[in-house]
C-alpha cells in the first residue's frame, strides 16, 4: 500500500476515535511526536520527586510524612508506566534515560524551582498537580492506546495528590496568620510557573496544531490554561489568599477570568537550562542512576537465572 494511502487510512482511524496500537502502522512523525511527549512526561514524573524528597524528614507530623512518601512512590510508578508506554514505540529505556541525562530530552520546567518551606509542598500539590490533572484528564482520550490507558491510572492518583496539597494549605491557613502568610508566599512563587506548565500560547507552539489533528492532544494549551485559572480562583478564595496577578478579574461577557501576561522569557530561560535548580536536579538524577547500577545488574541477573530455570523445567516436563 502506498504511503499516501497508509496515511489516509491512519487519519481515518484517528478521526473515528479508534485507538492506535503499537503494532499498527503509523507515520514516523506521529511516532516521534509520541516519543518526545511521553518520554518528557515520564522524565517529569521522575525529576518531580526531587523537590519533595528533601521534605520527607522535615514534614511536620507522621501523617504528613507518610502521605508525602506515598505521593513520591506514586510519582515513581507514573514514570514506570510512561517509560513502558514509550518503549512500545520502539525505543529502549536506556536510550530515554541517556537523552534525559545528556540534556537532549526535556522535563517540565516547573521542577527547576526550589522548595523553600513546608507550604511549598502544599502549593505543589494544589497548583502543580492541579495543572497536571487539567492536562492529563484530556490525555485519557489521546489517540495512542498505551498512553491513554496509562493516563487513566495516573489521573486517579494525581487527584489524591492535589487534595493532599490543598489540605496542607487549608490546614495552615486556618492555624495561624503566620502560617497563612507562609502559604501566601508559596503561592506567590508557584502561581506563574504553574501557568507556564501548559506550554507556550497556541500561536507560538510548534507542535500543537499537528498534535491536535492526530488527537494526541485533545485540548489546546490556551484552553487548558483558562480552565485551570477558572477552577483555581474560587479555591484560592476559600483559602483566604490572593493570587499574585493584579490583572486577574472575572469577565462577565466571556464568562471566564481574565489574567495577566506570562513572562515567557523566564519560561524559555528555565527550559533551556538556566533555572534556579536545573543543574542540581540533573546532578541528583545522574548520581542516583549511577549509584543504582548494582540494583539493575542484580535484577537482570536474577531475571536471567529465573529464565534459565524455567527453560530447564520445560525441557524436563516435555522430555
Short mmCIF file of C-alpha atoms in Angstrom, two decimals:
data_model
loop_
_atom_site.label_atom_id
_atom_site.label_comp_id
_atom_site.label_asym_id
_atom_site.label_seq_id
_atom_site.Cartn_x
_atom_site.Cartn_y
_atom_site.Cartn_z
CA UNK A 1 0.00 0.00 0.00
CA UNK A 2 1.37 3.43 -0.92
CA UNK A 3 2.48 5.71 1.91
CA UNK A 4 -0.20 8.25 0.99
CA UNK A 5 -2.91 5.58 1.30
CA UNK A 6 -1.48 4.41 4.62
CA UNK A 7 -1.53 7.97 5.96
CA UNK A 8 -5.12 8.44 4.79
CA UNK A 9 -6.20 5.19 6.46
CA UNK A 10 -4.33 6.16 9.63
CA UNK A 11 -6.04 9.56 9.84
CA UNK A 12 -9.43 7.94 9.23
CA UNK A 13 -8.86 5.66 12.24
CA UNK A 14 -7.88 8.63 14.37
CA UNK A 15 -10.95 10.60 13.23
CA UNK A 16 -13.17 7.63 14.08
CA UNK A 17 -11.72 7.52 17.62
CA UNK A 18 -10.11 4.11 17.03
CA UNK A 19 -7.06 3.78 19.25
CA UNK A 20 -3.69 3.38 17.56
CA UNK A 21 -1.83 0.37 18.99
CA UNK A 22 1.92 -0.43 18.92
CA UNK A 23 1.73 -2.89 16.00
CA UNK A 24 -0.41 -0.60 13.86
CA UNK A 25 1.14 1.36 11.03
CA UNK A 26 1.71 5.00 11.97
CA UNK A 27 3.53 7.94 10.35
CA UNK A 28 7.09 8.30 11.59
CA UNK A 29 6.35 11.88 12.64
CA UNK A 30 3.46 10.60 14.81
CA UNK A 31 5.79 8.05 16.42
CA UNK A 32 8.49 10.65 17.07
CA UNK A 33 5.97 13.14 18.50
CA UNK A 34 4.74 10.49 20.91
CA UNK A 35 8.26 9.52 21.94
CA UNK A 36 9.06 13.16 22.65
CA UNK A 37 5.84 13.84 24.56
CA UNK A 38 5.51 10.62 26.58
CA UNK A 39 9.20 10.49 27.50
CA UNK A 40 9.10 14.13 28.58
CA UNK A 41 6.11 13.24 30.74
CA UNK A 42 7.98 10.26 32.22
CA UNK A 43 11.09 12.35 32.92
CA UNK A 44 8.91 14.96 34.62
CA UNK A 45 7.41 12.39 36.97
CA UNK A 46 10.85 11.12 37.98
CA UNK A 47 12.51 14.54 38.34
CA UNK A 48 9.35 15.72 40.10
CA UNK A 49 10.21 13.53 43.08
CA UNK A 50 13.26 15.68 43.84
CA UNK A 51 11.63 18.94 45.07
CA UNK A 52 9.57 16.91 47.55
CA UNK A 53 12.12 14.30 48.59
CA UNK A 54 14.12 16.62 50.82
CA UNK A 55 10.98 17.43 52.85
CA UNK A 56 10.15 13.86 53.92
CA UNK A 57 12.27 14.07 57.08
CA UNK A 58 11.10 17.63 57.79
CA UNK A 59 7.34 17.08 57.39
CA UNK A 60 5.51 18.38 60.49
CA UNK A 61 3.86 15.09 61.52
CA UNK A 62 3.97 11.35 60.95
CA UNK A 63 0.74 11.62 58.94
CA UNK A 64 2.30 14.17 56.60
CA UNK A 65 5.48 12.10 56.26
CA UNK A 66 3.51 9.00 55.26
CA UNK A 67 1.36 10.95 52.79
CA UNK A 68 4.39 12.57 51.18
CA UNK A 69 6.22 9.23 50.93
CA UNK A 70 3.16 7.70 49.28
CA UNK A 71 2.99 10.58 46.80
CA UNK A 72 6.65 10.23 45.88
CA UNK A 73 6.15 6.49 45.42
CA UNK A 74 3.18 7.19 43.13
CA UNK A 75 5.31 9.50 41.01
CA UNK A 76 7.96 6.81 40.60
CA UNK A 77 5.19 4.48 39.45
CA UNK A 78 3.91 7.05 36.97
CA UNK A 79 7.38 7.30 35.49
CA UNK A 80 7.44 3.50 35.16
CA UNK A 81 4.07 3.38 33.35
CA UNK A 82 5.13 6.13 30.97
CA UNK A 83 8.58 4.74 30.20
CA UNK A 84 6.88 1.42 29.45
CA UNK A 85 4.39 3.14 27.14
CA UNK A 86 7.25 4.91 25.35
CA UNK A 87 9.10 1.63 24.85
CA UNK A 88 6.15 0.30 22.81
CA UNK A 89 7.17 2.86 20.17
CA UNK A 90 10.47 1.10 19.53
CA UNK A 91 12.92 2.97 21.75
CA UNK A 92 14.77 1.47 24.71
CA UNK A 93 14.53 2.79 28.23
CA UNK A 94 18.31 3.15 28.45
CA UNK A 95 18.20 5.45 25.42
CA UNK A 96 15.43 7.50 27.02
CA UNK A 97 17.45 7.88 30.23
CA UNK A 98 20.55 8.84 28.25
CA UNK A 99 18.58 11.54 26.46
CA UNK A 100 17.47 12.98 29.80
CA UNK A 101 20.95 12.95 31.32
CA UNK A 102 22.57 14.46 28.23
CA UNK A 103 20.04 17.30 28.11
CA UNK A 104 18.62 16.19 24.76
CA UNK A 105 15.25 15.39 26.34
CA UNK A 106 13.32 17.91 28.42
CA UNK A 107 11.15 17.65 31.50
CA UNK A 108 8.61 20.08 32.93
CA UNK A 109 10.26 23.40 33.76
CA UNK A 110 8.24 23.65 37.00
CA UNK A 111 10.59 21.22 38.73
CA UNK A 112 13.53 23.58 38.38
CA UNK A 113 12.21 25.81 41.17
CA UNK A 114 13.25 25.28 44.82
CA UNK A 115 11.00 24.20 47.70
CA UNK A 116 11.85 26.71 50.43
CA UNK A 117 9.23 25.84 53.06
CA UNK A 118 6.73 23.16 54.00
CA UNK A 119 3.94 25.24 52.47
CA UNK A 120 5.71 24.86 49.11
CA UNK A 121 4.85 21.14 49.28
CA UNK A 122 1.20 22.12 49.64
CA UNK A 123 1.47 24.62 46.78
CA UNK A 124 2.99 21.95 44.53
CA UNK A 125 0.13 19.60 45.32
CA UNK A 126 -2.55 22.21 44.78
CA UNK A 127 -1.16 24.19 41.84
CA UNK A 128 1.38 21.96 40.08
CA UNK A 129 -0.58 18.72 40.40
CA UNK A 130 -3.78 20.65 39.71
CA UNK A 131 -2.34 21.94 36.44
CA UNK A 132 -1.08 18.45 35.61
CA UNK A 133 -4.52 16.93 36.16
CA UNK A 134 -6.13 19.55 33.93
CA UNK A 135 -3.82 18.45 31.12
CA UNK A 136 -3.79 14.74 31.88
CA UNK A 137 -7.52 14.14 32.08
CA UNK A 138 -7.72 15.10 28.41
CA UNK A 139 -4.85 12.69 27.69
CA UNK A 140 -7.00 9.77 28.88
CA UNK A 141 -8.62 10.12 25.43
CA UNK A 142 -5.39 10.51 23.48
CA UNK A 143 -5.22 8.56 20.23
CA UNK A 144 -2.35 6.24 21.22
CA UNK A 145 -3.71 3.32 23.23
CA UNK A 146 -0.84 2.58 25.67
CA UNK A 147 -0.54 6.27 26.58
CA UNK A 148 -4.29 6.68 27.10
CA UNK A 149 -4.51 3.60 29.33
CA UNK A 150 -1.53 4.69 31.44
CA UNK A 151 -3.15 8.10 31.95
CA UNK A 152 -6.34 6.62 33.42
CA UNK A 153 -4.38 5.16 36.34
CA UNK A 154 -2.17 8.22 36.70
CA UNK A 155 -5.08 10.67 36.84
CA UNK A 156 -6.76 8.74 39.64
CA UNK A 157 -3.63 9.01 41.74
CA UNK A 158 -2.90 12.63 40.81
CA UNK A 159 -6.32 13.66 42.10
CA UNK A 160 -5.28 12.47 45.57
CA UNK A 161 -2.04 14.44 45.29
CA UNK A 162 -3.95 17.63 44.59
CA UNK A 163 -6.29 17.04 47.53
CA UNK A 164 -3.30 16.33 49.76
CA UNK A 165 -1.67 19.62 48.74
CA UNK A 166 -4.84 21.63 49.22
CA UNK A 167 -5.38 20.05 52.64
CA UNK A 168 -1.88 21.11 53.70
CA UNK A 169 -2.58 24.71 52.68
CA UNK A 170 -6.07 24.81 54.17
CA UNK A 171 -4.77 23.49 57.49
CA UNK A 172 -2.01 26.07 57.56
CA UNK A 173 -4.33 28.95 56.63
CA UNK A 174 -6.66 28.02 59.48
CA UNK A 175 -3.88 27.51 62.04
CA UNK A 176 -2.41 30.99 62.33
CA UNK A 177 -1.78 34.24 60.49
CA UNK A 178 1.94 33.41 60.35
CA UNK A 179 1.23 30.14 58.57
CA UNK A 180 -1.26 31.82 56.26
CA UNK A 181 1.49 34.25 55.25
CA UNK A 182 3.77 31.27 54.53
CA UNK A 183 1.08 29.92 52.21
CA UNK A 184 0.74 33.31 50.52
CA UNK A 185 4.50 33.43 49.93
CA UNK A 186 4.49 29.94 48.39
CA UNK A 187 1.56 30.74 46.11
CA UNK A 188 3.26 33.98 45.02
CA UNK A 189 6.25 31.95 43.85
CA UNK A 190 4.44 28.94 42.29
CA UNK A 191 1.48 30.60 40.56
CA UNK A 192 3.15 31.83 37.37
CA UNK A 193 5.35 28.74 36.85
CA UNK A 194 2.17 26.66 37.18
CA UNK A 195 0.53 28.63 34.37
CA UNK A 196 3.65 28.05 32.26
CA UNK A 197 3.19 24.27 32.64
CA UNK A 198 0.59 24.24 29.85
CA UNK A 199 3.23 25.29 27.37
CA UNK A 200 3.51 28.27 25.01
CA UNK A 201 0.48 30.09 23.66
CA UNK A 202 -1.12 28.13 20.82
CA UNK A 203 0.13 30.61 18.23
CA UNK A 204 3.72 30.02 19.40
CA UNK A 205 3.61 26.25 19.90
CA UNK A 206 5.43 24.41 17.07
CA UNK A 207 3.74 21.04 17.68
CA UNK A 208 0.24 21.93 18.87
CA UNK A 209 -1.69 22.03 15.59
CA UNK A 210 -0.42 18.68 14.31
CA UNK A 211 -0.85 17.03 17.69
CA UNK A 212 -4.47 18.22 17.74
CA UNK A 213 -5.07 16.78 14.27
CA UNK A 214 -3.67 13.42 15.33
CA UNK A 215 -5.65 13.69 18.60
CA UNK A 216 -2.53 13.19 20.66
CA UNK A 217 -3.63 16.43 22.29
CA UNK A 218 -7.37 16.89 22.78
CA UNK A 219 -7.44 20.44 24.18
CA UNK A 220 -5.21 23.38 23.25
CA UNK A 221 -2.65 24.92 25.62
CA UNK A 222 -4.56 28.16 25.98
CA UNK A 223 -7.89 26.45 26.66
CA UNK A 224 -6.33 24.24 29.33
CA UNK A 225 -4.69 27.25 30.97
CA UNK A 226 -8.01 29.11 31.03
CA UNK A 227 -9.78 26.14 32.61
CA UNK A 228 -7.11 25.94 35.28
CA UNK A 229 -7.43 29.62 36.17
CA UNK A 230 -11.23 29.40 36.30
CA UNK A 231 -11.01 26.37 38.61
CA UNK A 232 -8.31 27.77 40.88
CA UNK A 233 -9.62 31.26 41.69
CA UNK A 234 -12.58 30.07 43.82
CA UNK A 235 -10.29 27.65 45.67
CA UNK A 236 -7.91 30.49 46.50
CA UNK A 237 -10.85 32.46 47.91
CA UNK A 238 -11.65 29.57 50.27
CA UNK A 239 -8.03 29.57 51.46
CA UNK A 240 -8.22 33.32 52.03
CA UNK A 241 -5.18 34.10 49.91
CA UNK A 242 -4.66 36.34 46.90
CA UNK A 243 -3.31 35.06 43.61
CA UNK A 244 -0.34 37.26 42.54
CA UNK A 245 -1.89 38.81 39.45
CA UNK A 246 -3.26 42.37 39.62
CA UNK A 247 -4.98 41.85 36.25
CA UNK A 248 -6.94 38.80 37.43
CA UNK A 249 -10.68 39.56 37.29
CA UNK A 250 -13.97 38.00 36.22
CA UNK A 251 -15.08 38.83 32.68
CA UNK A 252 -18.86 38.71 32.62
CA UNK A 253 -19.01 38.78 28.84
CA UNK A 254 -16.60 35.88 28.36
CA UNK A 255 -17.77 34.01 31.49
CA UNK A 256 -14.10 33.42 32.30
CA UNK A 257 -11.40 35.05 34.39
CA UNK A 258 -9.05 37.39 32.58
CA UNK A 259 -5.43 37.15 33.73
CA UNK A 260 -2.15 38.92 33.08
CA UNK A 261 0.64 38.20 30.64
CA UNK A 262 3.01 35.32 31.36
CA UNK A 263 6.74 36.03 31.38
CA UNK A 264 7.69 33.73 28.50
CA UNK A 265 11.30 34.90 28.65
CA UNK A 266 11.54 33.27 32.07
CA UNK A 267 9.85 30.12 30.76
CA UNK A 268 12.34 29.66 27.93
CA UNK A 269 15.26 30.55 30.19
CA UNK A 270 14.34 27.73 32.55
CA UNK A 271 13.52 25.28 29.73
CA UNK A 272 16.95 25.96 28.22
CA UNK A 273 18.73 25.06 31.44
CA UNK A 274 19.12 28.35 33.29
CA UNK A 275 16.53 27.99 36.07
CA UNK A 276 17.33 28.08 39.81
CA UNK A 277 17.69 24.29 40.12
CA UNK A 278 18.35 22.91 36.61
CA UNK A 279 21.94 21.95 37.40
CA UNK A 280 21.25 20.41 40.81
CA UNK A 281 18.27 18.42 39.51
CA UNK A 282 20.34 16.81 36.76
CA UNK A 283 23.25 16.15 39.09
CA UNK A 284 20.90 14.41 41.52
CA UNK A 285 19.31 12.27 38.80
CA UNK A 286 22.65 11.22 37.28
CA UNK A 287 24.06 10.42 40.74
CA UNK A 288 21.01 8.29 41.61
CA UNK A 289 21.24 6.47 38.27
CA UNK A 290 24.92 5.68 38.71
CA UNK A 291 24.55 4.57 42.31
CA UNK A 292 21.62 2.34 41.36
CA UNK A 293 23.51 0.44 38.69
CA UNK A 294 24.21 -2.51 41.00
CA UNK A 295 20.47 -2.88 41.67
CA UNK A 296 19.70 -3.01 37.95
CA UNK A 297 22.52 -5.52 37.39
CA UNK A 298 21.28 -7.71 40.23
CA UNK A 299 17.70 -7.61 38.96
CA UNK A 300 18.84 -8.51 35.45
CA UNK A 301 20.98 -11.40 36.73
CA UNK A 302 18.05 -12.73 38.78
CA UNK A 303 15.71 -12.49 35.79
CA UNK A 304 18.19 -14.37 33.59
CA UNK A 305 18.59 -17.08 36.25
CA UNK A 306 14.83 -17.48 36.55
CA UNK A 307 14.52 -17.75 32.77
CA UNK A 308 17.20 -20.47 32.70
CA UNK A 309 15.37 -22.40 35.44
CA UNK A 310 12.06 -22.21 33.61
CA UNK A 311 13.75 -23.36 30.41
CA UNK A 312 15.24 -26.38 32.17
CA UNK A 313 11.91 -27.24 33.80
CA UNK A 314 10.14 -27.01 30.44
CA UNK A 315 12.64 -29.38 28.85
CA UNK A 316 12.23 -31.87 31.72
CA UNK A 317 8.45 -31.65 31.56
CA UNK A 318 8.24 -32.30 27.83
CA UNK A 319 11.13 -34.77 27.54
#
